[in-house]
């Protein structure tokens, strides 16, 4: 089985070139102009860009949260990812209180088994250092076992007290041990304790509508935690990666740390680049629950600095934090109280379309930087040396991108399992034409032709986020 992709423009983070791409089995075996088509299935990519498939490093599939479960499982979620040009996801396995990391791994591998349509890695969220009540910090020892299993990234929540949040001491212990293991610490940075006080005060004043979710979680609450996480990581000698950085105040903390040479990286997510408090959450109706996620939408003034940070390298990755809930029966849980609206939004399918349209078409990102942000940097930071590049020897995760295809986003036609889209009716220019996962065609002109269970669990390398 060999496929020759002819006459396209190969776009890698390091540059673009007109070249043919030869795939044999699961790998790319040659990238060069004028490859001999004899004996190969030929695909004409005239006018198309040939890019490494997207890597979305922040998703929540089939996740119990906010009294319900996220609406995409590993089948519908990875199918939607694929339709949008993403060929690898990293999902979060969550340790529950009283249970081990091993338990969480078993549960999450079980959720993916027979369902994942594309390759997937896992981050492990640590919530309990002593699940059996001892004093020996059993979980720290278990981190070694996780690294041996190919899980080299640990997530720590500074928000959601009594659910997922751990305190600074525990966070520091995990960071110290992560440094020894060259593991990367991923941080949800928000001051959960202060936010809880502000939320209680808002509810006491009868402020129950969805937009109060945003108004009770300030940019300072995120910036403070961003600063604290980076400071603790510096003390521990650990590499740190701030997830879903949403605003300029947090960005200032990140840039200050990077200017001092600290091992601090961050991602932002599509929604923080194109949606805003003013546009989506004016405080008019319960419909705004569709945009309740954490960190919340910010004022529009944050957009330009985030785009600049993507272009200048301060931000390394764009992910989605895909955590979908249906409006009718899930978001509705919070009709009378915004704290009961399950937090999260659907976005796994639209990341590349939106970043291309509002980034590349708008002249804010080059196509090469687009590839770096959506695929190459994620592969490097998260320890996948076989992915993120169109070159001989790499996995044949290949995206044929049509920069001229116009596409209108709508819940009626999307692959994601939600009854709404955060980008309903938006027309973007630039869309996936064909998508290959390890050499297998899985999407053909918007039609999913892959299969449940094809995706493999990816063991990642511990490389301290590429900063060791
Ligand atoms: O609202 C969100 N983002 N839900 C998912 C959990 C998280 O904090 O990433
Ligand atoms: Zn035990
Ligand atoms: Zn988070
Ligand atoms: Zn998340």
Short mmCIF file of C-alpha atoms and ligand atoms in Angstrom, two decimals:
data_model
loop_
_atom_site.label_atom_id
_atom_site.label_comp_id
_atom_site.label_asym_id
_atom_site.label_seq_id
_atom_site.Cartn_x
_atom_site.Cartn_y
_atom_site.Cartn_z
CA UNK A 1 0.00 0.00 0.00
CA UNK A 2 1.69 3.19 -1.16
CA UNK A 3 0.28 6.61 -1.89
CA UNK A 4 1.95 9.39 -3.83
CA UNK A 5 0.65 12.88 -3.12
CA UNK A 6 1.63 14.89 -6.17
CA UNK A 7 1.96 18.57 -7.04
CA UNK A 8 1.15 20.01 -3.62
CA UNK A 9 3.06 22.53 -1.54
CA UNK A 10 4.58 20.92 1.54
CA UNK A 11 4.36 23.25 4.52
CA UNK A 12 6.51 22.51 7.55
CA UNK A 13 7.34 24.77 10.47
CA UNK A 14 10.77 25.30 8.96
CA UNK A 15 9.64 26.25 5.47
CA UNK A 16 7.53 25.45 2.42
CA UNK A 17 8.47 23.69 -0.79
CA UNK A 18 6.71 22.32 -3.86
CA UNK A 19 7.21 18.58 -3.52
CA UNK A 20 5.57 15.19 -3.81
CA UNK A 21 5.07 13.08 -0.71
CA UNK A 22 5.37 9.30 -0.85
CA UNK A 23 3.66 7.25 1.85
CA UNK A 24 4.36 3.56 2.32
CA UNK A 25 2.27 1.80 4.94
CA UNK A 26 2.12 4.04 8.01
CA UNK A 27 5.14 6.21 7.24
CA UNK A 28 6.27 8.97 4.95
CA UNK A 29 9.21 7.56 2.98
CA UNK A 30 10.12 10.39 0.61
CA UNK A 31 9.50 14.09 0.09
CA UNK A 32 10.91 15.38 -3.18
CA UNK A 33 9.92 16.98 -6.46
CA UNK A 34 9.07 14.72 -9.38
CA UNK A 35 8.78 11.36 -7.62
CA UNK A 36 7.97 8.49 -10.00
CA UNK A 37 4.25 7.64 -9.75
CA UNK A 38 4.64 4.10 -11.10
CA UNK A 39 3.15 1.52 -8.77
CA UNK A 40 1.56 4.02 -6.36
CA UNK A 41 -1.96 5.25 -5.81
CA UNK A 42 -1.69 8.84 -6.99
CA UNK A 43 -3.46 11.74 -5.28
CA UNK A 44 -3.43 15.07 -7.06
CA UNK A 45 -2.78 17.88 -4.60
CA UNK A 46 -2.56 20.70 -7.12
CA UNK A 47 -3.48 23.92 -5.33
CA UNK A 48 -3.40 22.24 -1.94
CA UNK A 49 -1.03 22.54 1.01
CA UNK A 50 0.41 19.34 2.43
CA UNK A 51 0.84 19.75 6.17
CA UNK A 52 1.37 17.53 9.20
CA UNK A 53 -1.96 16.58 10.76
CA UNK A 54 -3.03 18.75 13.67
CA UNK A 55 -2.18 17.81 17.25
CA UNK A 56 -4.72 19.09 19.79
CA UNK A 57 -3.04 18.73 23.18
CA UNK A 58 -6.01 19.75 25.34
CA UNK A 59 -9.29 17.82 25.14
CA UNK A 60 -11.80 16.40 27.60
CA UNK A 61 -13.61 13.44 26.02
CA UNK A 62 -16.15 11.42 27.98
CA UNK A 63 -15.22 13.34 31.12
CA UNK A 64 -17.41 13.42 34.23
CA UNK A 65 -17.61 17.09 35.21
CA UNK A 66 -20.13 19.46 36.72
CA UNK A 67 -22.63 16.72 37.51
CA UNK A 68 -22.70 15.37 33.97
CA UNK A 69 -20.34 13.96 31.34
CA UNK A 70 -18.82 15.76 28.36
CA UNK A 71 -20.92 15.05 25.30
CA UNK A 72 -18.26 13.69 22.94
CA UNK A 73 -16.85 10.27 23.68
CA UNK A 74 -13.64 9.00 22.12
CA UNK A 75 -15.49 8.03 18.94
CA UNK A 76 -17.45 11.20 18.23
CA UNK A 77 -14.70 13.43 19.63
CA UNK A 78 -11.82 12.01 17.63
CA UNK A 79 -14.03 11.76 14.53
CA UNK A 80 -14.79 15.48 14.84
CA UNK A 81 -11.10 16.19 15.37
CA UNK A 82 -10.25 14.28 12.20
CA UNK A 83 -12.89 16.06 10.10
CA UNK A 84 -11.23 19.31 11.14
CA UNK A 85 -7.74 18.11 10.18
CA UNK A 86 -6.48 16.94 13.58
CA UNK A 87 -4.81 13.53 13.67
CA UNK A 88 -3.66 13.37 17.29
CA UNK A 89 -5.29 14.43 20.54
CA UNK A 90 -4.06 14.55 24.10
CA UNK A 91 -6.85 13.97 26.57
CA UNK A 92 -6.77 14.35 30.34
CA UNK A 93 -7.04 11.31 32.59
CA UNK A 94 -8.29 12.51 35.99
CA UNK A 95 -7.23 10.88 39.22
CA UNK A 96 -10.23 10.76 41.57
CA UNK A 97 -9.82 11.21 45.30
CA UNK A 98 -9.01 7.92 46.98
CA UNK A 99 -7.87 6.33 43.75
CA UNK A 100 -4.46 5.89 42.20
CA UNK A 101 -3.02 7.21 38.96
CA UNK A 102 -3.06 3.60 37.76
CA UNK A 103 -6.81 3.51 38.35
CA UNK A 104 -7.26 6.67 36.29
CA UNK A 105 -5.11 5.30 33.49
CA UNK A 106 -7.19 2.11 33.38
CA UNK A 107 -10.42 4.10 33.26
CA UNK A 108 -9.24 6.43 30.49
CA UNK A 109 -7.64 3.71 28.37
CA UNK A 110 -10.98 1.95 28.70
CA UNK A 111 -12.88 4.99 27.45
CA UNK A 112 -10.64 5.11 24.37
CA UNK A 113 -10.55 1.38 23.66
CA UNK A 114 -12.32 0.46 20.44
CA UNK A 115 -13.42 4.06 19.95
CA UNK A 116 -10.49 6.36 19.17
CA UNK A 117 -10.35 7.06 15.43
CA UNK A 118 -6.97 8.85 15.63
CA UNK A 119 -3.90 8.44 17.81
CA UNK A 120 -4.12 9.78 21.31
CA UNK A 121 -1.87 10.54 24.25
CA UNK A 122 -2.87 11.16 27.84
CA UNK A 123 -1.93 13.73 30.42
CA UNK A 124 -2.46 12.59 34.00
CA UNK A 125 -4.21 15.01 36.36
CA UNK A 126 -3.03 14.56 39.94
CA UNK A 127 -5.60 15.41 42.61
CA UNK A 128 -4.56 13.27 45.60
CA UNK A 129 -1.01 12.51 46.79
CA UNK A 130 -2.11 9.94 49.37
CA UNK A 131 -5.08 8.08 47.91
CA UNK A 132 -4.86 5.38 50.55
CA UNK A 133 -4.60 7.87 53.39
CA UNK A 134 -0.98 7.19 54.29
CA UNK A 135 1.75 9.76 54.68
CA UNK A 136 4.13 8.32 52.13
CA UNK A 137 2.99 10.30 49.10
CA UNK A 138 2.21 7.17 47.19
CA UNK A 139 1.28 9.21 44.13
CA UNK A 140 4.79 10.64 43.80
CA UNK A 141 6.15 7.12 43.44
CA UNK A 142 3.40 6.32 41.01
CA UNK A 143 4.55 9.16 38.76
CA UNK A 144 7.60 7.00 37.94
CA UNK A 145 5.33 4.18 36.82
CA UNK A 146 3.34 6.61 34.66
CA UNK A 147 6.49 7.85 32.93
CA UNK A 148 7.44 4.23 32.27
CA UNK A 149 4.00 3.76 30.68
CA UNK A 150 4.57 6.74 28.38
CA UNK A 151 2.63 9.34 30.32
CA UNK A 152 5.12 12.12 30.88
CA UNK A 153 2.87 15.11 31.49
CA UNK A 154 1.09 15.84 34.76
CA UNK A 155 -1.77 18.26 35.13
CA UNK A 156 -2.34 20.29 38.27
CA UNK A 157 -5.43 22.36 38.94
CA UNK A 158 -5.16 25.60 40.91
CA UNK A 159 -8.94 26.04 40.47
CA UNK A 160 -12.07 24.03 41.29
CA UNK A 161 -11.61 23.72 45.10
CA UNK A 162 -12.86 20.42 46.59
CA UNK A 163 -13.06 18.88 43.13
CA UNK A 164 -9.77 19.01 41.28
CA UNK A 165 -7.70 21.70 43.02
CA UNK A 166 -4.57 20.80 44.95
CA UNK A 167 -2.80 23.15 47.34
CA UNK A 168 0.56 24.82 46.78
CA UNK A 169 2.48 22.35 48.95
CA UNK A 170 1.22 19.36 47.02
CA UNK A 171 1.78 21.14 43.75
CA UNK A 172 5.35 21.91 44.78
CA UNK A 173 6.01 18.27 45.72
CA UNK A 174 4.74 17.11 42.34
CA UNK A 175 6.88 19.72 40.58
CA UNK A 176 10.01 18.62 42.46
CA UNK A 177 9.43 15.04 41.43
CA UNK A 178 8.50 15.99 37.87
CA UNK A 179 11.85 17.80 37.61
CA UNK A 180 13.67 14.58 38.52
CA UNK A 181 11.67 12.66 35.93
CA UNK A 182 11.99 15.35 33.21
CA UNK A 183 8.20 15.29 33.16
CA UNK A 184 6.25 18.41 32.22
CA UNK A 185 3.77 20.01 34.63
CA UNK A 186 0.63 21.39 33.01
CA UNK A 187 -1.14 23.99 35.08
CA UNK A 188 -4.71 25.24 35.12
CA UNK A 189 -3.81 28.62 36.58
CA UNK A 190 -6.58 30.40 38.46
CA UNK A 191 -6.79 31.34 42.13
CA UNK A 192 -9.60 28.92 42.97
CA UNK A 193 -9.92 29.95 46.62
CA UNK A 194 -10.37 33.65 45.90
CA UNK A 195 -12.72 32.93 43.02
CA UNK A 196 -14.89 30.79 45.30
CA UNK A 197 -15.29 33.74 47.69
CA UNK A 198 -16.24 36.08 44.85
CA UNK A 199 -18.68 33.52 43.43
CA UNK A 200 -20.40 33.07 46.82
CA UNK A 201 -20.75 36.85 47.17
CA UNK A 202 -22.24 37.14 43.68
CA UNK A 203 -24.80 34.41 44.35
CA UNK A 204 -25.73 36.08 47.65
CA UNK A 205 -26.49 39.22 45.64
CA UNK A 206 -28.77 37.24 43.35
CA UNK A 207 -26.36 37.28 40.42
CA UNK A 208 -27.19 33.93 38.87
CA UNK A 209 -27.06 34.50 35.07
CA UNK A 210 -24.36 32.88 32.90
CA UNK A 211 -22.26 35.99 32.38
CA UNK A 212 -21.56 36.12 36.12
CA UNK A 213 -19.42 33.06 35.56
CA UNK A 214 -17.11 35.31 33.58
CA UNK A 215 -17.40 38.33 35.85
CA UNK A 216 -16.45 36.34 38.96
CA UNK A 217 -13.22 34.98 37.44
CA UNK A 218 -11.02 37.97 36.74
CA UNK A 219 -7.88 38.14 34.65
CA UNK A 220 -5.99 38.94 37.88
CA UNK A 221 -7.13 35.64 39.38
CA UNK A 222 -5.58 33.90 36.40
CA UNK A 223 -2.47 36.07 36.32
CA UNK A 224 -1.79 35.58 40.03
CA UNK A 225 -1.93 31.82 39.67
CA UNK A 226 0.17 31.95 36.51
CA UNK A 227 2.84 33.85 38.45
CA UNK A 228 2.63 31.49 41.42
CA UNK A 229 2.82 28.35 39.28
CA UNK A 230 5.88 29.63 37.47
CA UNK A 231 7.54 30.70 40.73
CA UNK A 232 6.93 27.28 42.32
CA UNK A 233 8.26 25.59 39.19
CA UNK A 234 11.37 27.76 39.33
CA UNK A 235 11.90 26.79 42.98
CA UNK A 236 11.45 23.12 42.08
CA UNK A 237 13.60 23.29 38.94
CA UNK A 238 10.66 22.03 36.92
CA UNK A 239 9.43 22.83 33.43
CA UNK A 240 5.94 24.24 33.38
CA UNK A 241 3.28 24.65 30.69
CA UNK A 242 0.32 26.92 31.40
CA UNK A 243 -2.84 25.64 29.75
CA UNK A 244 -5.57 27.83 28.25
CA UNK A 245 -3.90 31.19 28.89
CA UNK A 246 -6.65 33.68 28.11
CA UNK A 247 -5.55 37.24 28.71
CA UNK A 248 -2.92 39.98 28.72
CA UNK A 249 -2.34 40.03 32.48
CA UNK A 250 -1.37 36.36 32.44
CA UNK A 251 0.66 36.88 29.28
CA UNK A 252 2.70 39.56 31.07
CA UNK A 253 3.63 37.03 33.78
CA UNK A 254 4.58 34.44 31.17
CA UNK A 255 6.72 36.86 29.19
CA UNK A 256 8.50 38.10 32.33
CA UNK A 257 9.38 34.51 33.21
CA UNK A 258 10.59 33.74 29.70
CA UNK A 259 12.69 36.93 29.69
CA UNK A 260 14.44 35.57 32.80
CA UNK A 261 15.15 32.30 30.98
CA UNK A 262 12.73 30.19 33.00
CA UNK A 263 11.34 26.96 31.60
CA UNK A 264 7.81 28.27 31.14
CA UNK A 265 5.61 27.64 28.13
CA UNK A 266 1.94 28.27 27.46
CA UNK A 267 -0.87 27.59 25.07
CA UNK A 268 -3.96 29.58 24.30
CA UNK A 269 -7.16 28.18 22.83
CA UNK A 270 -9.11 29.17 19.75
CA UNK A 271 -12.03 30.62 21.71
CA UNK A 272 -9.85 33.24 23.44
CA UNK A 273 -8.66 34.48 20.04
CA UNK A 274 -12.01 34.97 18.34
CA UNK A 275 -14.77 35.22 20.97
CA UNK A 276 -15.23 37.94 23.57
CA UNK A 277 -17.15 38.96 26.64
CA UNK A 278 -18.68 41.89 24.79
CA UNK A 279 -19.91 39.88 21.80
CA UNK A 280 -20.90 36.53 23.27
CA UNK A 281 -21.76 37.39 26.89
CA UNK A 282 -23.54 40.74 27.11
CA UNK A 283 -25.68 39.49 29.98
CA UNK A 284 -28.94 39.25 28.05
CA UNK A 285 -30.08 35.63 28.05
CA UNK A 286 -29.45 32.11 29.23
CA UNK A 287 -28.19 31.33 25.71
CA UNK A 288 -24.89 32.70 26.95
CA UNK A 289 -24.43 29.45 28.88
CA UNK A 290 -23.09 28.12 25.58
CA UNK A 291 -19.98 30.20 26.28
CA UNK A 292 -19.49 29.25 29.92
CA UNK A 293 -16.03 27.76 30.13
CA UNK A 294 -13.01 28.29 32.32
CA UNK A 295 -11.06 30.54 32.15
CA UNK A 296 -13.99 32.60 30.88
CA UNK A 297 -14.28 34.78 27.82
CA UNK A 298 -12.35 38.02 28.17
CA UNK A 299 -12.72 41.50 26.81
CA UNK A 300 -11.87 41.99 23.14
CA UNK A 301 -8.81 44.05 24.04
CA UNK A 302 -7.04 40.78 24.81
CA UNK A 303 -7.27 39.44 21.26
CA UNK A 304 -4.50 41.42 19.57
CA UNK A 305 -1.87 40.75 22.27
CA UNK A 306 -2.66 37.02 22.16
CA UNK A 307 -2.28 36.91 18.38
CA UNK A 308 1.00 38.83 18.69
CA UNK A 309 2.23 36.37 21.29
CA UNK A 310 1.43 33.49 18.94
CA UNK A 311 3.43 35.17 16.20
CA UNK A 312 6.42 36.15 18.35
CA UNK A 313 6.75 32.78 20.10
CA UNK A 314 5.74 33.74 23.66
CA UNK A 315 2.78 31.40 23.21
CA UNK A 316 3.82 28.02 21.84
CA UNK A 317 0.62 26.13 21.02
CA UNK A 318 -3.05 26.60 20.13
CA UNK A 319 -5.31 23.91 21.55
CA UNK A 320 -9.07 23.78 22.05
CA UNK A 321 -9.82 22.66 25.62
CA UNK A 322 -12.68 20.85 23.89
CA UNK A 323 -15.13 20.02 26.68
CA UNK A 324 -18.55 19.85 25.04
CA UNK A 325 -21.94 19.92 26.70
CA UNK A 326 -25.31 20.02 24.98
CA UNK A 327 -27.33 23.15 25.59
CA UNK A 328 -30.78 21.56 25.96
CA UNK A 329 -30.11 19.11 28.77
CA UNK A 330 -26.60 19.83 30.08
CA UNK A 331 -25.95 23.58 30.05
CA UNK A 332 -29.58 23.85 31.21
CA UNK A 333 -28.57 22.38 34.59
CA UNK A 334 -27.53 25.91 35.49
CA UNK A 335 -30.70 27.74 34.46
CA UNK A 336 -31.09 29.31 37.89
CA UNK A 337 -27.48 29.30 39.03
CA UNK A 338 -24.42 29.85 36.83
CA UNK A 339 -22.28 27.69 39.12
CA UNK A 340 -24.33 24.68 37.99
CA UNK A 341 -23.65 25.24 34.28
CA UNK A 342 -21.15 22.56 33.25
CA UNK A 343 -17.95 24.38 32.26
CA UNK A 344 -16.66 23.85 28.77
CA UNK A 345 -17.26 24.40 25.09
CA UNK A 346 -17.12 22.38 21.84
CA UNK A 347 -14.21 23.30 19.57
CA UNK A 348 -12.15 20.28 18.56
CA UNK A 349 -13.45 20.36 14.97
CA UNK A 350 -12.90 24.04 14.20
CA UNK A 351 -9.41 24.80 15.53
CA UNK A 352 -7.57 24.74 12.21
CA UNK A 353 -10.32 26.48 10.26
CA UNK A 354 -10.48 29.37 12.73
CA UNK A 355 -6.74 29.73 13.21
CA UNK A 356 -6.21 29.71 9.45
CA UNK A 357 -9.00 32.16 8.68
CA UNK A 358 -8.42 34.64 11.49
CA UNK A 359 -4.67 34.08 11.70
CA UNK A 360 -3.19 33.25 8.31
CA UNK A 361 -5.78 34.92 6.06
CA UNK A 362 -5.64 38.02 8.26
CA UNK A 363 -1.86 38.21 7.89
CA UNK A 364 -1.19 37.60 11.60
CA UNK A 365 0.48 34.19 11.13
CA UNK A 366 2.49 32.65 8.32
CA UNK A 367 1.41 29.20 7.10
CA UNK A 368 4.64 27.84 8.60
CA UNK A 369 3.89 29.32 12.01
CA UNK A 370 0.34 27.92 11.71
CA UNK A 371 1.85 24.44 11.27
CA UNK A 372 4.20 25.00 14.17
CA UNK A 373 1.42 26.11 16.54
CA UNK A 374 -1.01 23.36 15.57
CA UNK A 375 1.33 20.40 15.09
CA UNK A 376 5.12 20.70 15.22
CA UNK A 377 5.44 22.48 18.56
CA UNK A 378 2.92 20.15 20.24
CA UNK A 379 4.90 17.14 18.97
CA UNK A 380 8.15 18.57 20.30
CA UNK A 381 6.85 19.78 23.65
CA UNK A 382 4.86 16.63 24.37
CA UNK A 383 7.49 14.10 23.36
CA UNK A 384 6.26 12.70 20.04
CA UNK A 385 9.36 12.67 17.81
CA UNK A 386 7.53 10.65 15.13
CA UNK A 387 4.86 13.32 14.53
CA UNK A 388 4.51 16.97 13.57
CA UNK A 389 6.48 17.07 10.33
CA UNK A 390 6.17 16.11 6.66
CA UNK A 391 9.51 14.35 6.20
CA UNK A 392 10.82 10.87 5.50
CA UNK A 393 10.60 8.65 8.57
CA UNK A 394 7.68 10.47 10.18
CA UNK A 395 4.22 9.01 10.72
CA UNK A 396 2.07 9.64 7.67
CA UNK A 397 -0.37 11.90 9.51
CA UNK A 398 -0.96 14.10 6.51
CA UNK A 399 -3.39 16.92 6.03
CA UNK A 400 -4.23 18.15 2.55
CA UNK A 401 -5.41 21.68 3.18
CA UNK A 402 -7.39 23.69 0.67
CA UNK A 403 -6.68 27.35 1.41
CA UNK A 404 -9.46 28.42 -0.95
CA UNK A 405 -12.30 26.24 0.35
CA UNK A 406 -15.09 28.25 1.93
CA UNK A 407 -16.94 26.58 4.73
CA UNK A 408 -19.80 27.73 6.95
CA UNK A 409 -19.69 26.37 10.48
CA UNK A 410 -23.01 25.13 11.86
CA UNK A 411 -24.33 22.76 14.50
CA UNK A 412 -26.54 21.27 11.79
CA UNK A 413 -23.56 19.94 9.85
CA UNK A 414 -20.80 19.54 12.42
CA UNK A 415 -19.42 16.19 13.56
CA UNK A 416 -19.23 17.20 17.23
CA UNK A 417 -21.98 15.80 19.40
CA UNK A 418 -23.48 19.08 20.59
CA UNK A 419 -26.72 20.82 19.72
CA UNK A 420 -24.98 24.13 19.14
CA UNK A 421 -21.81 25.64 17.74
CA UNK A 422 -19.93 28.51 19.37
CA UNK A 423 -19.26 29.74 15.82
CA UNK A 424 -22.71 29.23 14.29
CA UNK A 425 -23.00 30.70 10.81
CA UNK A 426 -19.39 31.85 10.58
CA UNK A 427 -17.90 31.41 7.11
CA UNK A 428 -14.21 30.63 7.01
CA UNK A 429 -11.86 30.26 4.07
CA UNK A 430 -9.46 27.33 4.33
CA UNK A 431 -10.48 23.78 5.18
CA UNK A 432 -9.30 20.18 5.27
CA UNK A 433 -9.60 18.37 1.95
CA UNK A 434 -8.13 14.95 2.79
CA UNK A 435 -6.77 13.65 6.07
CA UNK A 436 -4.49 10.63 6.53
CA UNK A 437 -3.73 9.00 9.85
CA UNK A 438 -0.62 6.81 9.67
CA UNK A 439 -1.16 6.40 5.94
CA UNK A 440 -4.87 5.59 6.10
CA UNK A 441 -7.34 7.99 4.50
CA UNK A 442 -9.75 8.96 7.27
CA UNK A 443 -11.41 12.10 5.90
CA UNK A 444 -12.30 12.78 2.29
CA UNK A 445 -13.80 16.20 1.48
CA UNK A 446 -15.48 16.55 4.84
CA UNK A 447 -16.68 12.95 4.92
CA UNK A 448 -15.30 10.77 7.71
CA UNK A 449 -14.08 7.47 6.24
CA UNK A 450 -11.99 6.23 9.17
CA UNK A 451 -12.98 3.74 11.80
CA UNK A 452 -13.51 3.51 15.53
CA UNK A 453 -10.61 1.81 17.27
CA UNK A 454 -8.00 2.62 14.61
CA UNK A 455 -6.34 5.22 16.85
CA UNK A 456 -3.48 4.04 19.02
CA UNK A 457 -2.37 5.07 22.47
CA UNK A 458 0.83 7.10 22.15
CA UNK A 459 3.65 6.68 24.62
CA UNK A 460 5.41 10.00 24.97
CA UNK A 461 9.04 10.72 25.83
CA UNK A 462 9.90 12.57 29.01
CA UNK A 463 11.78 15.58 27.68
CA UNK A 464 10.77 18.36 30.08
CA UNK A 465 8.68 20.00 27.39
CA UNK A 466 11.63 20.09 25.02
CA UNK A 467 13.38 22.40 27.50
CA UNK A 468 15.65 19.93 29.33
O1 LIG B 1 -14.36 25.00 31.13
C1 LIG B 1 -13.50 24.17 30.95
N1 LIG B 1 -12.35 24.56 30.47
N2 LIG B 1 -13.72 22.88 31.23
C2 LIG B 1 -12.77 21.85 31.17
C3 LIG B 1 -11.90 21.79 32.38
C4 LIG B 1 -10.78 22.75 32.33
O2 LIG B 1 -10.64 23.57 33.22
O3 LIG B 1 -9.97 22.71 31.40
ZN1 LIG B 2 -1.53 1.95 47.85
ZN1 LIG B 3 -8.62 24.02 32.87
ZN1 LIG B 4 -9.28 21.74 30.03
#
